Short mmCIF file of C-alpha atoms in Angstrom, two decimals:
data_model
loop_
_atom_site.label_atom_id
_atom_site.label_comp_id
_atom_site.label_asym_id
_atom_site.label_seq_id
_atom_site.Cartn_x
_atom_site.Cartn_y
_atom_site.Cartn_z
CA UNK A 1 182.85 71.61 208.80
CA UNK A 2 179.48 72.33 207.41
CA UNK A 3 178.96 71.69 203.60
CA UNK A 4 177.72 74.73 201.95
CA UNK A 5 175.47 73.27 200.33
CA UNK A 6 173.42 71.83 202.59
CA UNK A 7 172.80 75.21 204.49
CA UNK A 8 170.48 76.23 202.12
CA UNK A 9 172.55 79.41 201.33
CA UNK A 10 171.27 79.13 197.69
CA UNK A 11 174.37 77.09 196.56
CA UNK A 12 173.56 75.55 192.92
CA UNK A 13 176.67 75.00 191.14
CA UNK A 14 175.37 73.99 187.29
CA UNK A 15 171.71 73.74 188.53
CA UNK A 16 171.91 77.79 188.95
CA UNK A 17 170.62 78.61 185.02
CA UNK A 18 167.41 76.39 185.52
CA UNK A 19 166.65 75.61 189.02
CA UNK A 20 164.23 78.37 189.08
CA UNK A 21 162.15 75.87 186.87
CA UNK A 22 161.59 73.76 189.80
CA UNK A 23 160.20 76.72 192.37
CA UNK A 24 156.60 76.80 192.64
CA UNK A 25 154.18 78.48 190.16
CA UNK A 26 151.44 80.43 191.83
CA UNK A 27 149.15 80.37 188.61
CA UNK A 28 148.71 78.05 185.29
CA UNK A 29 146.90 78.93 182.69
CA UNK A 30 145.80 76.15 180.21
CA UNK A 31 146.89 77.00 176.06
CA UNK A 32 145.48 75.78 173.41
CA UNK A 33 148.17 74.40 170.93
CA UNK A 34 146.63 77.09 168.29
CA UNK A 35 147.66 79.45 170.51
CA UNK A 36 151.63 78.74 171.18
CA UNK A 37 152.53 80.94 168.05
CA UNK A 38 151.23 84.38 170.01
CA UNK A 39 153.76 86.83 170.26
CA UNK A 40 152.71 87.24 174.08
CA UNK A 41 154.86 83.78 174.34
CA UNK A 42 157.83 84.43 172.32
CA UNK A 43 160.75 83.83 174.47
CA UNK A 44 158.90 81.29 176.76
CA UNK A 45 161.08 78.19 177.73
CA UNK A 46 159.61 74.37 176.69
CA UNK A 47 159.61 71.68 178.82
CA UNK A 48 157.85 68.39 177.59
CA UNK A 49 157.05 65.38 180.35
CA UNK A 50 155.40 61.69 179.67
CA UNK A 51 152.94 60.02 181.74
CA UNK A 52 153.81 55.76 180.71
CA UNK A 53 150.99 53.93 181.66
CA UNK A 54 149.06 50.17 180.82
CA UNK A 55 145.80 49.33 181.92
CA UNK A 56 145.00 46.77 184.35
CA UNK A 57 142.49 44.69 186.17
CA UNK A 58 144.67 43.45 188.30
CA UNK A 59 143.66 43.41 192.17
CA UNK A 60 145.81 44.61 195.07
CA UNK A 61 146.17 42.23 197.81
CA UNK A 62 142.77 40.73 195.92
CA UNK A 63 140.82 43.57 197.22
CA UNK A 64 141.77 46.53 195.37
CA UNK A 65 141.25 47.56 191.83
CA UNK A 66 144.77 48.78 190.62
CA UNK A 67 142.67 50.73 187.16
CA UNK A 68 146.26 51.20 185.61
CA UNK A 69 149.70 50.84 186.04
CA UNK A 70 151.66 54.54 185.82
CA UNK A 71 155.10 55.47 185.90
CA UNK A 72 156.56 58.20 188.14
CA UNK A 73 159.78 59.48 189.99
CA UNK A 74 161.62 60.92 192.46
CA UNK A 75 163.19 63.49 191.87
CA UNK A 76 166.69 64.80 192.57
CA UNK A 77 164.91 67.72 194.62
CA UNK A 78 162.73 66.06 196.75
CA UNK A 79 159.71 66.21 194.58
CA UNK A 80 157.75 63.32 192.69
CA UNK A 81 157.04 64.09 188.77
CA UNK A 82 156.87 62.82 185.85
CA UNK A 83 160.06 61.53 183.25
CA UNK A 84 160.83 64.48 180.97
CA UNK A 85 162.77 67.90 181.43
CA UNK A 86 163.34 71.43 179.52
CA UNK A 87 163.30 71.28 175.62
CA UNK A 88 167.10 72.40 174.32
CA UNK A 89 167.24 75.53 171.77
CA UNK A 90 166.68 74.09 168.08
CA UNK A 91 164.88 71.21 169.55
CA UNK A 92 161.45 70.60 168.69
CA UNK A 93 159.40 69.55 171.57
CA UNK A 94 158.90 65.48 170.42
CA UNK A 95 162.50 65.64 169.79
CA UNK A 96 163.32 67.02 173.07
CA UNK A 97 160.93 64.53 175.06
CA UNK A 98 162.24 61.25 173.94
CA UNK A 99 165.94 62.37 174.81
CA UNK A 100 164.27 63.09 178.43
CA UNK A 101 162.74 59.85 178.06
CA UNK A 102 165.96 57.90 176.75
CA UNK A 103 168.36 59.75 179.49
CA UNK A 104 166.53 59.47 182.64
CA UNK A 105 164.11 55.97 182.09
CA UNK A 106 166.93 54.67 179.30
CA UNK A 107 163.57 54.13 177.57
CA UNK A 108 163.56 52.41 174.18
CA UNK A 109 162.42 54.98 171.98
CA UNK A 110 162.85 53.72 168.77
CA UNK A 111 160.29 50.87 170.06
CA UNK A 112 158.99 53.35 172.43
CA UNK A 113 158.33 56.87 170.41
CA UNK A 114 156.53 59.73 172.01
CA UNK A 115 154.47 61.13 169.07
CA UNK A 116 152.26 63.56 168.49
CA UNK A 117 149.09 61.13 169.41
CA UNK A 118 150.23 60.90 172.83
CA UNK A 119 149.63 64.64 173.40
CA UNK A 120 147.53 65.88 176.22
CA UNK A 121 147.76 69.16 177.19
CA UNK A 122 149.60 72.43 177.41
CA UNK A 123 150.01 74.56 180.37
CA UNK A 124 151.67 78.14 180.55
CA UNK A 125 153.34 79.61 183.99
CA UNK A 126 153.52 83.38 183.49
CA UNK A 127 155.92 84.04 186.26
CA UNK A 128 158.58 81.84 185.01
CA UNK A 129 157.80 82.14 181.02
CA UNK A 130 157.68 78.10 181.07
CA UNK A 131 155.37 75.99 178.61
CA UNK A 132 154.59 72.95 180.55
CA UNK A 133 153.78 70.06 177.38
CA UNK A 134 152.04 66.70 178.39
CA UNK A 135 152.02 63.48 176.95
CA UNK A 136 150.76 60.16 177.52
CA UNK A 137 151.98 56.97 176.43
CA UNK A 138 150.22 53.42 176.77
CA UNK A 139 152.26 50.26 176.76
CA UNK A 140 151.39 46.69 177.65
CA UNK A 141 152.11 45.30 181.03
CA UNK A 142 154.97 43.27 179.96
CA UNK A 143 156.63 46.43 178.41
CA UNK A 144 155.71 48.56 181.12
CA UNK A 145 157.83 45.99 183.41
CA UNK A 146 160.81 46.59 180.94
CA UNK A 147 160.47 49.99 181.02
CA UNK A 148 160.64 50.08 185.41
CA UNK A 149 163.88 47.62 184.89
CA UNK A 150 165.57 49.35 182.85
CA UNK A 151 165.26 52.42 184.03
CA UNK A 152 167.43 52.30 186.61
CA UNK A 153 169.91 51.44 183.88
CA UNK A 154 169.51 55.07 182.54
CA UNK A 155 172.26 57.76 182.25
CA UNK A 156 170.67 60.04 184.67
CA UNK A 157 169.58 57.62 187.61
CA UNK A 158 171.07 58.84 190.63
CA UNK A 159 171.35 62.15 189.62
CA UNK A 160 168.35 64.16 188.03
CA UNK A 161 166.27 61.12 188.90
CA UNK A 162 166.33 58.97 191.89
CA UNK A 163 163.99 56.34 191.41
CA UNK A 164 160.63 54.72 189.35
CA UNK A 165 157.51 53.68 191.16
CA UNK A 166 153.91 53.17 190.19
CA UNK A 167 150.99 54.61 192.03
CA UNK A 168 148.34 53.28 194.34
CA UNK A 169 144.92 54.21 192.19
CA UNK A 170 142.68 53.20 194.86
CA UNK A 171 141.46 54.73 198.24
CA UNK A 172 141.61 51.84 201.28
CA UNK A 173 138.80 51.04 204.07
CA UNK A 174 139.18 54.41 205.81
CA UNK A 175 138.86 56.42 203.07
CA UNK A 176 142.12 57.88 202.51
CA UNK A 177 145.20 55.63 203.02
CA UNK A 178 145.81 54.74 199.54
CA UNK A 179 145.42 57.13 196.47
CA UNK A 180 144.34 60.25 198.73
CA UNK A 181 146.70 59.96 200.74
CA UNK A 182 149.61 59.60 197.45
CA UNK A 183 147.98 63.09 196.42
CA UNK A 184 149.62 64.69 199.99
CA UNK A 185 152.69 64.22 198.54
CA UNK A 186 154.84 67.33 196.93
CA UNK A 187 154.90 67.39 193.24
CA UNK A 188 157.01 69.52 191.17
CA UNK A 189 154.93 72.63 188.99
CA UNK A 190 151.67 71.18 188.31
CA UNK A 191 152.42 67.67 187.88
CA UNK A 192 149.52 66.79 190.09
CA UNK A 193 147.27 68.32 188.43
CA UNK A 194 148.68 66.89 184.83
CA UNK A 195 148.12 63.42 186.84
CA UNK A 196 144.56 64.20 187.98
CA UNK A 197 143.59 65.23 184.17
CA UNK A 198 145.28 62.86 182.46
CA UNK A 199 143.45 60.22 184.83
CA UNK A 200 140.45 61.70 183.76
CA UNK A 201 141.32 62.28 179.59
CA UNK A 202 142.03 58.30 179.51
CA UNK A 203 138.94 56.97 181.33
CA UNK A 204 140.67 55.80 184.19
CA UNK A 205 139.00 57.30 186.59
CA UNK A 206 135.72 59.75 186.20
CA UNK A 207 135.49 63.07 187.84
CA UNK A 208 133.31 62.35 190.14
CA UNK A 209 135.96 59.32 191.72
CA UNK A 210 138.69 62.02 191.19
CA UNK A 211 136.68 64.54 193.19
CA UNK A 212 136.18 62.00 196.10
CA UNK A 213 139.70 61.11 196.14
CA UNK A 214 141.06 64.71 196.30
CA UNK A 215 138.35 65.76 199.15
CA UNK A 216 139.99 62.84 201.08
CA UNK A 217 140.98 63.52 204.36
CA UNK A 218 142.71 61.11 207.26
CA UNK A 219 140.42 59.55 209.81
CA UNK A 220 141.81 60.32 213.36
CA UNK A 221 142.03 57.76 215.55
CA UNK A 222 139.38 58.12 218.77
CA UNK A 223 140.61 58.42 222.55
CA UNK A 224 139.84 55.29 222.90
CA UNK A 225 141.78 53.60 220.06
CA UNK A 226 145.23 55.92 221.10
CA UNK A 227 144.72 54.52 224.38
CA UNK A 228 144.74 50.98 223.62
CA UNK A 229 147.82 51.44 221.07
CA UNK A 230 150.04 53.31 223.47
CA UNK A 231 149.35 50.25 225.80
CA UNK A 232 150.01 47.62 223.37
#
């Protein structure tokens, strides 16, 4: 017999009160923090996400600048994002992110505190009345290898969150493999974009790189090339 849910028949169980967070967003529309008091966005859900990061100049494979090291996931749904989640009622939204933080990395965050420094920017999806808040927080290397150790350790691994990896910040010998080729991925609301910013907003990358990277596309291989690897 066929398990319901994996028919796609919209079965949710105790995902059905959020799980419309997750669809996609056709539009969002950058807020100033001045602004979140309008009465246009009372009612509006929170959600609060971190972007953990060191600097490097490490080489990959001796060849490739790494720029930093940075922290995402996988996600329970398929996508890749960044640690964080919906801010509860009577939360505030620091409060809210280090509890995201603590249950899905099993970050430190009395060593480790999100603050108010670390914030980067605000986005607003109209369709779904959801606040997207972004943070970045910079840690040594060492710590940063803590972090990816212990997160598996965390209360939500295997669940919300299935998996911590760091992502190739350079583009290969044909152009794309690498970096551009990360950026194909699927990435839940606008977490690309929050990447692509943030990478900017820290001086990792300028916008001309970032503007490279994202006009990417795969080099085909020529006749001649198939040929000889179907006959290998």
């Amino acid at each position: 017999m066929t398990d319901m849910a994996e028919t796609g028949d919209g079965s949710w169980g105790h995902l059905a009160e959020t799980e419309h967070f997750g669809r996609a967003c056709t539009k969002y529309v950058l807020v100033p923090k001045a602004d979140l008091g309008l009465p246009k966005y009372c009612g509006s859900t929170h959600a609060g996400h971190c972007l953990i990061f060191s600097r490097t100049e490490e080489k990959i494979f001796g060849i490739y600048q790494a720029r930093a090291l940075i922290l995402m996931q996988l996600r329970f749904d398929g996508y890749m994002g960044f640690p964080g989640g919906i801010i509860n009622d009577g939360e505030d939204i620091l409060s809210g992110l280090n509890r995201e933080l603590f249950e899905e990395m099993n970050l430190d965050v009395l060593k480790h505190p999100v603050k108010e420094d670390h914030y980067v920017i605000t986005h607003w999806c109209p369709s779904k009345k959801l606040f997207l808040h972004f943070y970045a927080l910079e840690v040594s290397i060492d710590e940063l290898k803590v972090i990816e150790a212990e997160a598996i350790k965390a209360h939500d691994f295997g669940t919300e969150t299935l998996g911590t990896f760091r992502l190739p910040l350079y583009t290969m010998g044909d152009g794309y493999r690498g970096f551009p080729a990360f950026l194909s991925h699927s990435y839940v609301g606008n977490a690309r974009e929050q990447l692509l910013y943030t990478l900017q907003h820290l001086s990792i990358m300028t916008s001309e790189e970032i503007d490279k990277v994202v006009g990417a596309r795969p080099v085909q291989m020529s006749i001649e090339e198939n040929e000889e690897e179907t006959h290998m």
